[in-house]
XYZ file of C-alpha atoms in Angstrom:
711
model
C 13.149 -22.562 15.558
C 12.215 -19.056 14.426
C 8.957 -20.304 12.921
C 8.042 -22.155 16.134
C 8.548 -18.910 18.054
C 6.283 -17.145 15.577
C 3.586 -19.807 16.024
C 3.756 -19.269 19.766
C 3.473 -15.525 19.275
C 0.432 -16.027 17.070
C -1.248 -18.123 19.757
C -0.495 -15.358 22.240
C -2.166 -12.802 19.958
C -5.331 -14.918 19.856
C -5.291 -15.322 23.633
C -4.845 -11.590 24.187
C -7.737 -10.876 21.829
C -9.973 -13.236 23.826
C -8.953 -11.407 26.990
C -9.828 -8.093 25.374
C -13.265 -9.410 24.446
C -13.907 -10.484 28.057
C -12.765 -7.126 29.420
C -15.126 -5.288 27.047
C -18.076 -7.457 28.123
C -17.433 -6.593 31.762
C -17.232 -2.898 30.951
C -20.608 -2.962 29.197
C -22.146 -4.894 32.068
C -21.154 -2.056 34.398
C -23.731 0.095 32.645
C -21.746 2.738 30.716
C -24.379 4.980 29.123
C -22.273 7.073 26.696
C -23.527 6.915 23.114
C -21.193 4.887 20.922
C -20.852 4.485 17.162
C -20.455 0.934 15.947
C -17.694 -0.014 13.547
C -19.478 -0.741 10.285
C -19.175 -3.984 8.336
C -17.238 -4.009 5.079
C -18.301 -6.640 2.566
C -15.499 -8.023 0.388
C -15.228 -10.667 -2.314
C -11.782 -11.937 -1.315
C -12.906 -15.588 -1.623
C -15.115 -14.944 -4.691
C -18.101 -14.781 -2.372
C -19.614 -11.804 -0.604
C -18.449 -12.049 3.020
C -17.823 -9.686 5.913
C -14.179 -8.673 5.951
C -14.051 -9.827 9.586
C -15.154 -13.352 8.589
C -12.541 -13.904 5.866
C -9.512 -15.960 7.034
C -7.158 -13.849 4.903
C -5.236 -10.676 5.725
C -7.267 -8.109 3.750
C -7.294 -4.321 3.712
C -10.307 -2.684 2.056
C -10.140 1.057 1.318
C -13.473 2.644 0.406
C -14.062 5.085 -2.436
C -14.951 7.835 0.048
C -11.561 7.440 1.733
C -9.782 7.534 -1.627
C -11.538 10.816 -2.411
C -10.725 12.428 0.938
C -7.063 11.398 0.726
C -6.762 12.669 -2.876
C -5.738 9.206 -4.102
C -5.956 9.510 -7.881
C -3.826 6.533 -8.993
C -4.191 2.899 -7.943
C -0.584 2.747 -6.662
C -1.210 5.476 -4.067
C -3.421 3.165 -1.989
C -0.161 1.712 -0.601
C -0.044 4.628 1.868
C -3.102 3.147 3.625
C -2.197 -0.547 3.346
C 0.166 -2.283 5.790
C 2.748 -4.488 4.097
C 2.144 -3.078 0.602
C 4.986 -1.055 -0.906
C 4.835 0.582 -4.325
C 7.397 2.917 -5.865
C 7.429 4.315 -9.381
C 9.855 6.210 -11.597
C 7.662 6.419 -14.698
C 4.011 6.316 -15.739
C 4.763 3.068 -17.556
C 5.890 0.996 -14.590
C 5.909 0.585 -10.836
C 7.893 -1.485 -8.319
C 5.659 -3.323 -5.876
C 5.751 -6.052 -3.268
C 3.611 -7.312 -0.394
C 5.528 -8.286 2.737
C 8.695 -8.149 0.618
C 7.335 -10.818 -1.744
C 6.642 -10.352 -5.439
C 8.976 -7.435 -6.089
C 8.635 -6.419 -9.739
C 10.939 -3.846 -11.282
C 10.053 -3.560 -14.963
C 6.990 -4.574 -16.935
C 8.809 -7.233 -18.959
C 8.617 -9.338 -15.773
C 5.250 -10.739 -14.760
C 3.864 -8.951 -11.689
C 4.558 -10.791 -8.454
C 1.455 -9.191 -6.975
C -1.706 -9.838 -8.981
C -3.476 -6.705 -10.210
C -7.210 -7.149 -10.860
C -9.936 -4.713 -11.933
C -13.370 -6.103 -11.045
C -11.729 -9.515 -10.732
C -10.077 -9.427 -14.186
C -6.311 -9.827 -14.234
C -4.147 -7.003 -15.620
C -0.866 -8.330 -17.024
C 1.732 -5.721 -15.968
C 2.550 -3.040 -13.431
C 1.813 -0.062 -15.680
C -1.832 -0.471 -14.617
C -0.881 0.739 -11.127
C -0.583 4.220 -12.651
C -4.141 4.043 -13.994
C -6.658 6.552 -12.596
C -9.074 5.737 -9.788
C -12.442 6.285 -11.481
C -15.775 5.648 -9.746
C -14.252 3.045 -7.425
C -16.322 1.372 -4.714
C -13.278 0.030 -2.878
C -9.780 -1.346 -3.368
C -9.091 -4.699 -1.702
C -5.514 -5.729 -0.975
C -5.079 -9.414 -0.085
C -1.753 -10.387 1.460
C -0.190 -13.765 0.772
C -0.569 -16.158 -2.200
C -4.150 -16.256 -3.524
C -3.793 -18.528 -6.549
C -6.508 -20.960 -5.463
C -9.049 -18.121 -5.398
C -8.118 -15.867 -8.327
C -7.845 -16.689 -12.014
C -4.193 -15.802 -12.430
C -1.521 -16.861 -9.981
C -0.662 -14.346 -7.247
C 2.765 -14.834 -5.697
C 2.773 -12.203 -2.951
C -0.886 -11.207 -2.906
C -3.537 -9.424 -4.943
C -4.800 -5.882 -5.511
C -8.453 -5.957 -6.577
C -10.039 -2.693 -7.732
C -13.831 -2.914 -7.444
C -15.765 -0.253 -9.373
C -19.253 0.899 -8.405
C -22.026 -1.232 -9.841
C -25.126 0.061 -11.641
C -28.013 0.794 -9.281
C -31.752 0.073 -9.351
C -32.528 3.708 -8.542
C -31.411 6.851 -10.309
C -28.252 8.223 -8.637
C -25.388 10.483 -9.545
C -22.246 12.021 -8.131
C -19.769 14.707 -9.133
C -16.544 16.000 -7.628
C -13.979 18.689 -8.406
C -10.670 19.558 -6.736
C -8.082 22.253 -7.241
C -4.775 22.721 -5.414
C -1.531 24.637 -5.735
C 1.237 25.297 -6.280
C 1.357 22.981 -9.319
C -2.071 23.493 -10.913
C -3.448 20.239 -9.456
C -6.979 19.597 -10.774
C -9.382 16.655 -10.570
C -12.881 16.393 -12.032
C -15.147 13.352 -11.862
C -18.774 12.468 -12.467
C -20.941 9.361 -12.560
C -24.576 8.592 -13.284
C -26.426 5.347 -12.622
C -29.936 3.964 -12.749
C -32.514 1.702 -14.396
C -32.848 1.607 -18.184
C -35.557 -1.036 -18.331
C -37.267 -1.232 -14.952
C -36.608 -4.550 -13.256
C -34.249 -6.006 -15.853
C -31.647 -3.569 -17.249
C -29.611 -0.963 -15.391
C -26.501 0.995 -16.322
C -23.718 3.219 -15.061
C -21.398 5.703 -16.774
C -18.453 7.480 -15.129
C -15.697 9.834 -16.253
C -12.646 11.340 -14.572
C -9.964 13.863 -15.511
C -6.851 14.793 -13.544
C -3.870 17.019 -14.282
C -0.882 18.372 -12.357
C 2.296 20.166 -13.374
C 4.409 18.445 -10.734
C 7.223 19.916 -8.683
C 10.104 19.463 -11.115
C 11.328 21.775 -13.877
C 13.720 20.899 -16.684
C 16.198 23.748 -16.281
C 17.915 22.910 -19.583
C 15.198 22.036 -22.099
C 12.483 23.945 -20.248
C 9.005 22.899 -19.207
C 7.621 20.632 -16.500
C 9.797 17.557 -16.064
C 7.270 15.371 -14.226
C 3.732 16.402 -15.192
C 0.775 14.033 -15.013
C -2.495 13.908 -16.923
C -5.048 11.117 -16.666
C -8.340 10.653 -18.482
C -10.790 7.853 -17.828
C -14.248 6.749 -18.944
C -15.926 3.516 -17.939
C -19.425 2.174 -18.240
C -21.394 -0.901 -17.247
C -24.675 -2.553 -18.141
C -26.314 -5.207 -15.978
C -29.110 -7.312 -17.424
C -31.124 -9.592 -15.165
C -33.341 -12.148 -16.831
C -36.708 -12.097 -15.023
C -37.130 -15.727 -14.047
C -37.012 -17.936 -10.979
C -33.312 -18.773 -11.290
C -30.778 -15.954 -11.160
C -29.305 -15.094 -14.558
C -27.260 -11.897 -14.624
C -25.089 -10.571 -17.450
C -22.709 -7.650 -16.843
C -20.989 -5.828 -19.712
C -18.129 -3.441 -18.933
C -16.169 -1.102 -21.160
C -13.400 1.334 -20.287
C -10.892 3.770 -21.769
C -7.954 5.294 -19.884
C -5.119 7.538 -20.985
C -2.147 8.356 -18.756
C 0.492 10.900 -19.803
C 3.475 11.787 -17.654
C 7.168 11.520 -16.971
C 9.222 8.542 -18.090
C 12.325 8.085 -15.870
C 12.924 11.861 -15.603
C 15.727 11.451 -13.062
C 17.495 14.348 -11.363
C 21.209 14.284 -10.443
C 21.544 14.476 -6.644
C 24.892 14.246 -4.889
C 23.563 11.579 -2.531
C 20.363 9.992 -1.182
C 19.879 12.730 1.440
C 20.356 15.601 -1.043
C 16.815 16.193 -2.302
C 16.672 17.578 -5.836
C 13.447 18.202 -7.751
C 14.699 19.884 -10.923
C 16.413 18.026 -13.762
C 18.909 18.996 -16.457
C 17.917 16.914 -19.465
C 18.468 17.786 -23.094
C 14.855 16.780 -23.797
C 11.854 16.128 -21.593
C 11.177 12.452 -20.941
C 7.446 11.972 -21.496
C 5.310 8.901 -22.134
C 1.635 8.371 -22.918
C -0.234 5.104 -22.361
C -3.704 4.430 -23.677
C -5.796 1.515 -22.413
C -9.166 0.286 -23.504
C -11.051 -2.907 -23.026
C -14.351 -4.734 -22.835
C -15.438 -7.655 -20.715
C -18.517 -9.680 -19.976
C -19.447 -11.583 -16.824
C -22.322 -14.063 -16.725
C -23.647 -15.318 -13.379
C -26.182 -18.149 -13.543
C -27.733 -20.282 -10.832
C -27.591 -23.669 -12.538
C -29.722 -25.146 -9.787
C -30.481 -24.454 -6.141
C -26.929 -25.223 -5.048
C -24.550 -24.353 -7.944
C -23.709 -20.941 -9.372
C -21.704 -20.558 -12.581
C -19.620 -17.432 -13.180
C -18.148 -17.007 -16.654
C -15.807 -14.187 -17.745
C -14.542 -13.141 -21.168
C -12.285 -10.078 -21.475
C -10.128 -8.162 -23.926
C -7.640 -5.459 -22.965
C -5.481 -3.254 -25.196
C -2.478 -1.171 -24.142
C -0.660 1.276 -26.443
C 2.298 3.324 -25.256
C 4.683 5.867 -26.776
C 7.664 7.526 -25.121
C 10.624 9.755 -25.909
C 13.298 11.255 -23.734
C 16.819 11.537 -22.461
C 18.421 8.107 -22.117
C 21.602 9.233 -20.330
C 19.865 11.489 -17.757
C 22.175 14.432 -18.353
C 22.697 17.657 -20.313
C 24.868 16.137 -23.081
C 22.810 14.403 -25.818
C 24.590 11.031 -25.734
C 21.602 8.642 -25.740
C 18.229 9.998 -26.833
C 15.092 7.918 -27.256
C 13.367 9.446 -30.268
C 10.418 7.052 -30.368
C 9.702 4.154 -28.020
C 6.542 2.157 -28.583
C 4.876 -0.629 -26.664
C 1.645 -2.478 -27.366
C -0.045 -5.349 -25.591
C -3.236 -7.241 -26.457
C -4.597 -9.510 -23.749
C -7.407 -12.063 -24.025
C -8.821 -13.651 -20.861
C -11.341 -16.388 -20.177
C -12.429 -17.827 -16.839
C -15.211 -20.040 -15.502
C -16.024 -20.795 -11.845
C -18.504 -23.218 -10.300
C -19.531 -22.420 -6.716
C -21.489 -25.321 -5.204
C -23.054 -25.698 -1.760
C -23.318 -29.473 -1.325
C -24.735 -29.193 2.180
C -24.931 -26.752 5.080
C -21.388 -27.755 6.036
C -19.635 -28.452 2.739
C -19.117 -26.313 -0.380
C -16.646 -26.134 -3.257
C -15.279 -23.565 -5.679
C -13.763 -24.912 -8.907
C -12.404 -22.781 -11.735
C -10.504 -22.801 -14.993
C -8.519 -19.871 -16.367
C -6.777 -19.047 -19.654
C -5.013 -15.921 -20.826
C -2.865 -14.854 -23.760
C -0.874 -11.620 -23.991
C 0.795 -10.523 -27.232
C 3.406 -7.823 -26.696
C 5.453 -5.660 -29.101
C 8.309 -3.333 -28.088
C 10.079 -1.007 -30.533
C 12.728 1.523 -29.467
C 14.245 4.041 -31.877
C 17.121 5.987 -30.382
C 20.322 7.809 -31.260
C 23.680 7.029 -29.644
C 26.741 9.292 -29.790
C 29.227 6.503 -30.493
C 32.096 8.896 -31.073
C 31.722 10.439 -27.616
C 31.264 7.117 -25.857
C 33.796 4.945 -27.677
C 36.414 7.336 -29.064
C 36.239 10.338 -26.768
C 35.363 12.674 -29.634
C 33.476 15.936 -29.023
C 29.687 15.418 -28.821
C 27.787 15.315 -32.087
C 30.486 14.092 -34.484
C 29.431 10.445 -34.735
C 25.766 10.026 -33.840
C 24.312 6.685 -34.892
C 20.640 5.660 -35.091
C 19.729 2.459 -33.305
C 16.540 0.409 -33.415
C 15.570 -2.564 -31.281
C 12.354 -4.493 -31.711
C 10.922 -7.489 -29.904
C 7.675 -9.417 -30.090
C 6.738 -11.713 -27.245
C 3.801 -13.836 -26.196
C 2.685 -15.126 -22.813
C 0.196 -17.982 -22.556
C -1.231 -19.080 -19.218
C -3.676 -21.851 -18.395
C -4.746 -22.962 -14.949
C -7.260 -25.008 -13.036
C -7.974 -24.408 -9.370
C -10.248 -25.986 -6.795
C -11.232 -25.184 -3.216
C -13.225 -27.109 -0.648
C -14.785 -25.475 2.431
C -15.909 -27.783 5.234
C -17.300 -26.869 8.638
C -15.795 -29.478 10.944
C -17.988 -27.977 13.648
C -20.196 -24.926 13.996
C -17.154 -22.921 15.089
C -14.405 -24.584 13.025
C -13.911 -24.300 9.239
C -11.324 -26.151 7.178
C -10.633 -24.904 3.663
C -8.210 -26.574 1.295
C -7.332 -25.755 -2.277
C -4.982 -26.725 -5.083
C -3.965 -24.968 -8.267
C -2.118 -26.158 -11.364
C -0.427 -23.616 -13.640
C 0.998 -24.019 -17.114
C 2.816 -21.058 -18.662
C 4.690 -20.481 -21.898
C 6.747 -17.448 -22.910
C 8.025 -17.091 -26.472
C 10.050 -14.218 -27.907
C 10.827 -13.722 -31.572
C 14.502 -14.025 -32.338
C 15.281 -16.378 -29.471
C 15.788 -20.097 -29.601
C 13.395 -22.074 -27.502
C 10.432 -21.329 -25.284
C 10.188 -20.863 -21.532
C 7.649 -23.226 -19.984
C 6.584 -23.909 -16.434
C 4.221 -26.406 -14.800
C 3.552 -25.745 -11.130
C 1.274 -26.976 -8.340
C 0.236 -24.531 -5.607
C -1.687 -25.849 -2.585
C -3.368 -23.904 0.213
C -4.795 -25.070 3.554
C -6.560 -22.821 6.080
C -8.119 -23.615 9.452
C -10.458 -20.992 10.940
C -11.713 -21.040 14.540
C -14.696 -18.886 15.513
C -14.586 -17.879 19.170
C -17.693 -15.682 18.976
C -19.738 -13.983 16.210
C -17.225 -11.110 16.280
C -13.972 -12.948 16.906
C -12.109 -15.579 14.907
C -8.561 -16.833 14.380
C -6.987 -18.686 11.484
C -3.825 -20.474 10.426
C -2.834 -21.076 6.821
C -0.110 -22.613 4.678
C 0.055 -21.740 0.974
C 2.366 -21.740 -1.996
C 2.558 -19.052 -4.665
C 4.300 -19.045 -8.042
C 5.225 -16.495 -10.711
C 6.373 -17.428 -14.193
C 9.740 -16.482 -15.660
C 10.612 -15.120 -19.080
C 13.251 -14.438 -21.714
C 16.074 -11.925 -22.131
C 17.378 -10.185 -25.279
C 19.586 -12.073 -27.749
C 23.183 -12.191 -26.564
C 22.287 -12.418 -22.887
C 24.172 -15.112 -20.952
C 20.864 -16.300 -19.495
C 18.463 -16.471 -22.407
C 15.672 -17.365 -19.971
C 15.142 -16.676 -16.281
C 13.023 -19.123 -14.328
C 9.942 -18.416 -12.244
C 10.079 -17.802 -8.521
C 7.927 -19.288 -5.777
C 7.136 -18.838 -2.102
C 5.814 -20.934 0.766
C 3.824 -18.742 3.177
C 2.913 -19.663 6.754
C 0.480 -17.350 8.542
C -1.477 -17.062 11.769
C -4.100 -14.332 12.033
C -6.738 -13.037 14.400
C -9.803 -10.869 13.705
C -11.521 -9.326 16.710
C -14.430 -6.930 17.255
C -15.570 -6.129 20.781
C -19.120 -6.728 21.948
C -20.140 -3.087 21.622
C -18.612 -3.014 18.118
C -16.584 0.103 18.913
C -13.197 -1.565 18.363
C -11.883 -3.815 15.615
C -8.379 -5.282 15.820
C -6.940 -7.557 13.125
C -3.462 -9.030 13.501
C -1.295 -11.451 11.559
C 2.104 -13.043 11.925
C 3.774 -14.672 8.920
C 6.852 -16.341 7.483
C 7.737 -16.496 3.761
C 10.296 -18.916 2.306
C 11.091 -17.523 -1.153
C 13.011 -19.458 -3.859
C 14.608 -18.247 -7.130
C 13.649 -14.651 -6.321
C 13.358 -12.502 -9.471
C 14.938 -9.343 -8.126
C 17.019 -6.484 -9.390
C 17.797 -6.575 -13.082
C 21.423 -5.922 -14.013
C 23.959 -5.215 -16.751
C 26.291 -7.963 -17.849
C 29.972 -7.133 -18.482
C 28.921 -6.831 -22.155
C 26.414 -4.104 -21.115
C 23.362 -6.232 -21.917
C 20.411 -5.514 -19.637
C 19.048 -8.790 -18.277
C 16.389 -9.999 -15.898
C 17.604 -12.766 -13.654
C 17.001 -14.808 -10.547
C 18.812 -13.641 -7.432
C 18.522 -16.732 -5.243
C 16.674 -17.297 -1.968
C 14.872 -14.825 0.304
C 13.177 -15.136 3.671
C 10.589 -12.673 4.855
C 8.860 -12.697 8.222
C 7.004 -10.185 10.317
C 3.881 -9.031 12.070
C 1.129 -6.634 11.051
C -1.893 -5.085 12.702
C -4.888 -2.967 11.718
C -7.363 -1.358 14.084
C -10.476 0.822 13.984
C -11.733 2.521 17.164
C -15.066 4.403 17.240
C -15.741 5.299 20.897
C -18.618 7.629 20.016
C -20.441 9.224 17.095
C -17.952 12.086 16.926
C -14.511 10.489 16.764
C -12.927 7.568 14.896
C -9.316 6.425 14.798
C -7.816 3.997 12.250
C -4.284 2.630 12.252
C -2.266 -0.075 10.583
C 1.328 -1.114 10.359
C 3.780 -3.844 9.414
C 7.191 -4.824 10.686
C 8.696 -6.923 7.922
C 12.179 -8.471 7.892
C 12.821 -9.392 4.247
C 16.390 -10.444 3.473
C 18.272 -12.209 0.691
C 19.806 -15.339 2.189
C 21.512 -16.638 -0.970
C 22.492 -14.548 -4.029
C 24.428 -17.270 -5.842
C 22.085 -17.255 -8.859
C 22.766 -13.543 -9.363
C 26.526 -14.030 -8.988
C 26.558 -16.892 -11.484
C 25.384 -14.523 -14.239
C 26.923 -11.162 -13.271
C 30.208 -12.391 -11.788
C 29.751 -10.943 -8.303
C 27.178 -10.944 -5.537
C 24.951 -8.129 -4.335
C 26.326 -5.486 -1.936
C 23.382 -5.835 0.482
C 20.949 -8.493 1.628
C 18.113 -5.956 1.591
C 15.274 -6.141 -0.948
C 15.243 -3.153 -3.286
C 12.981 -0.272 -2.090
C 11.432 -2.410 0.689
C 11.350 -0.877 4.204
C 11.323 -2.891 7.402
C 8.491 -0.718 8.768
C 5.516 0.960 7.166
C 2.178 2.085 8.540
C -0.402 4.803 8.950
C -2.597 6.508 11.559
C -5.801 8.293 10.536
C -8.183 10.137 12.805
C -11.428 11.935 12.035
C -13.808 14.083 14.038
C -17.339 14.753 12.813
C -19.572 17.206 14.704
C -23.086 18.458 13.893
C -23.115 22.088 12.825
C -26.318 23.603 11.455
C -27.968 21.363 8.830
C -24.858 19.222 8.342
C -21.619 17.987 9.889
C -18.180 19.533 10.153
C -15.592 16.811 9.564
C -11.838 16.946 10.131
C -9.512 14.160 8.907
C -5.771 13.876 9.551
C -3.717 10.962 8.206
C -0.020 10.284 8.738
C 1.671 7.595 6.603
C 5.184 6.354 7.349
C 7.643 4.446 5.175
C 10.898 3.373 6.810
C 14.488 3.308 5.691
C 15.146 1.297 2.529
C 17.868 0.710 -0.064
C 18.022 2.095 -3.579
C 19.370 0.449 -6.704
C 23.016 -0.153 -7.531
C 25.230 -2.160 -9.868
C 28.157 -1.965 -7.468
C 29.350 -5.184 -5.767
C 30.329 -3.308 -2.582
C 28.229 -0.187 -1.938
C 24.561 0.749 -2.056
C 22.471 3.883 -1.377
C 20.282 4.045 1.721
C 17.120 6.126 1.548
C 15.791 7.841 4.661
C 12.411 7.022 6.136
C 9.718 9.667 5.845
C 6.235 10.599 7.037
C 3.528 12.134 4.865
C 0.688 13.983 6.617
C -2.577 14.719 4.800
C -5.380 16.825 6.253
C -8.983 17.432 5.211
C -11.553 19.828 6.699
C -15.013 19.401 5.207
C -18.580 20.514 5.720
C -21.089 17.838 4.608
C -24.864 18.294 4.243
C -27.628 16.674 2.167
C -25.140 14.888 -0.110
C -22.984 17.994 -0.666
C -19.404 18.504 0.506
C -17.172 21.566 0.615
C -13.637 20.824 1.787
C -10.201 22.327 2.206
C -7.366 19.805 2.025
C -3.596 19.531 2.171
C -1.394 16.676 1.009
C 2.146 16.318 2.362
C 1.202 19.079 4.783
C 4.689 19.443 6.264
C 6.418 19.303 2.858
C 8.463 16.196 3.672
C 11.372 15.357 1.361
C 11.768 11.813 0.079
C 12.805 9.789 -2.944
C 10.336 7.494 -4.658
C 13.123 5.883 -6.704
C 16.916 6.111 -6.530
C 19.905 4.661 -8.434
C 23.509 5.347 -7.554
C 26.206 6.435 -10.015
C 27.300 2.846 -10.760
C 24.653 2.669 -13.518
C 26.156 5.484 -15.589
C 29.703 4.417 -14.710
C 29.008 0.981 -16.171
C 28.379 2.584 -19.570
C 31.815 4.187 -19.497
C 30.571 7.782 -19.291
C 33.203 10.398 -18.384
C 33.393 11.353 -14.717
C 31.592 14.643 -15.406
C 28.499 12.683 -16.520
C 28.477 10.111 -13.739
C 25.893 11.045 -11.089
C 23.383 9.454 -8.799
C 19.821 9.452 -10.129
C 16.711 10.261 -8.106
C 12.945 10.716 -8.476
C 11.753 13.011 -5.685
C 8.253 12.700 -4.256
C 5.596 15.390 -4.551
C 5.757 18.378 -2.204
C 3.001 20.103 -0.268
C -0.304 20.918 -1.957
C -3.184 22.924 -0.490
C -6.532 23.067 -2.209
C -10.329 22.874 -2.175
C -12.741 20.058 -3.034
C -16.426 20.187 -3.943
C -18.667 17.159 -4.343
C -22.315 16.302 -4.665
C -24.303 13.061 -4.523
C -27.947 12.444 -5.279
């Protein structure tokens, strides 16, 4: 019944949009003479083809590199502030918690991401990449809903695709520098691009450096508790064979290093008591180094078929040390934690236009990730088990685990124009996955089919509506030896969506809306501790998620533009029996961890000619609603307050140069990015004096200057 009501609401949205188009036509016919600025087209590759964002029957948000620079977005995860339905939280540089529309929530990087993360279309195998720096990025596309029939790897809740700037045929360059206080916030970036061999070979090289001290001090061990430093270099070569048929080879290489805090939790008295500083007996710091190379070959096999082939290698190396009990007494200390991952990827796609009305996209995908985790730590067994004074019985402890993930898939899509204004697209995907872990008996395997059907109706060149049904899947994995569930199974979702994309006749207003329903099975949710204090990943049970989202751009004239987007999303656990079967009790709430019911943003800019250039003012307010934090309690849970972050930017732009003054979190809003209640420490049997809530507070206000130049 609920879904039928949502279908009716979707039809109403389309009807209202048609009415808006008619009203705009009448207004223009009345002869309004005020100069207007048209909303520009954004070209995306959401369906592996270059298409106008407004023509793609998928809910897509595309954030340009210029916007990322103005908003001081330095890490991939921070784009969530400008993306309806996308929620990302992080408590360490080595991981992030993300979901789209409440689907695909991933807590730690031993679980496959439920939202696919791609850099230039190449899949990245865990959530640590969300903390990678934004370096020379053309745009970031966020696709909502399962996209497995279009992307190489399966995408349960959606996909984040980072598209870097491509080498150019003409010589160009750009440089930027920012500084802000009070925490010594600095960003420096530069890129150069141009032809190497005129007409056949062009290249691009970019570098970026960012550092900040953060807003947290370790009052016990001293020093900055949550600093951040990122370094990035990437380059690309594009070789075009001069012949009648297109043959283009692109070679990419990159190196990133991210250093920062690793679960440096403070000890607040509750979720509304905001605490920045920590009291740890050693600073919790991790460093992750990434490098990789990839090659993409695009060949027109004949006049109607294009082959795209991809080969890629990615390496991740991480080291961490820190306070494992989050308090002043040295009970659990990680002396050396190491993680390495080597990933090999291959993909081939055949895009064929059989006629003016019918085309297909067929692809095969294979990936293998080899992962090693080693943790060396000390545990004060005397204090924990016997109640002895600290330091009398400190034992070394080492855990090591090697694992391997193998994925193979084949996917196919057909696009058929039933009429000039009606397109039917249908696709199917088959996935095979295997997870093996040394020291465990058996192997996790999964074989899954994921279909997708979309019908798109074009009402006018600037207005279309669509309806889609799709299934997404994410593979499971294995737990440590001794866990009651040696393996946890994959989760899946059926998604039903109706959307509308509208631009008025004068192209001053764009309004995109969507209404959706997700039926989610075997949800891989919050990890937990068994009664034997073994940390396990596990399936929770069933979840339903439904809601509505909208994005709009209004440019009434050449001076002013307003952008806005928001999502109301009701994501709830409807059955937690799978969790209870392992842990012995159900969850204390039906809410999804860290997922708000409401999120959105409003961004306005004014640009006015002054002298040889333009004076531009940007103000953006991003809101994240109330949400629940983590708990191991069967009866209580922490509730985190909603918050609004306001960023402002005042810039003077002329002849490719920019001088700007900016502020992030202008009103110094307090909020928690991550929060766990005291049940975690209580489960380990710590004395009452050591049992506290744990929180990671968000960054405070910064005010600074930015300089940039383009040629």
